[in-house]
């Protein structure tokens, strides 16, 4: 008799057949075996689905008729998932053999934890961190903790604001409680939104340094192309409008304005992406009535107080954060 899988690993793919080969091979090497693989294909044209059917017959393959983005693809994957835990894994990752074991062990040790964050390592700089859990600044903007820092500096298990959805584990009970990714985000910031809702509802996120994954950052989407800039520009407004309680919105409004000026300087002046950046802001404004409806439901269900939220948000004037952003703005590499 086949046992129900404890973990459902969902991989969303779009024209990433070469990436899938390495990602799926790493899953076959996992020491933890009670999991199923669900591959959601976003209407690829590169033979990805043929490869999966031929080489990974044990996986559930969902062929979507159109590209539903990262958010929509994972939502479809969740519908087919049977596990008590849901793992999201990018197709451009390679998981260490102990990855799933370490995440499940950490999750089972603390019922308050709804999300476990992996230690994501940069593929081209294996001694450097891509994400050691995610943070969120007082302007409502998500960021990768430890990005480009030495991996040896992040060895301690600790609570963090959230997880990068490129490699994360979610408790099904939490998803049933707060919902999953918001399909309207399509790509970018959807994990920040989910992290924020989890925190508002009182769930914890734990960074698990022993759950290691190598990440070929932005291999599928490309680095800061027009599509990425558009959705980042639009969706960070969704995060702010949906999740910040009114009192904190007022308190940190000047932080939000500083964030907007910095974003315009970087994307419009530094990268020359005026059109997608401004179109994103316009569409965020146009869709505001729909976002407000979602906001009302979220704020009515909030279980934590403002003081707690202030302790988990990173001040926008934090010295290290300012230094990193200034370096990014002035970098011409």
CSV table of C-alpha atoms in Angstrom, one decimal, residues 229-230 233-234 260 264 267-268 273-285:
chain,number,residue,atom,x,y,z
A,229,UNK,CA,10.6,45.6,-13.6
A,230,UNK,CA,7.0,46.1,-14.4
A,233,UNK,CA,7.1,48.1,-9.6
A,234,UNK,CA,3.4,47.2,-9.5
A,260,UNK,CA,9.7,55.3,-4.1
A,264,UNK,CA,12.8,55.7,-9.4
A,267,UNK,CA,15.1,51.7,-12.2
A,268,UNK,CA,14.4,54.8,-14.2
A,273,UNK,CA,13.5,51.4,-17.4
A,274,UNK,CA,11.1,54.3,-17.3
A,275,UNK,CA,8.3,52.8,-19.3
A,276,UNK,CA,7.8,49.4,-17.4
A,277,UNK,CA,8.4,51.1,-14.1
A,278,UNK,CA,5.9,53.8,-14.5
A,279,UNK,CA,3.4,51.5,-16.2
A,280,UNK,CA,3.6,49.3,-13.1
A,281,UNK,CA,2.8,52.2,-10.8
A,282,UNK,CA,-0.1,53.3,-13.0
A,283,UNK,CA,-1.6,49.7,-13.0
A,284,UNK,CA,-1.2,49.5,-9.2
A,285,UNK,CA,-3.3,52.7,-8.9
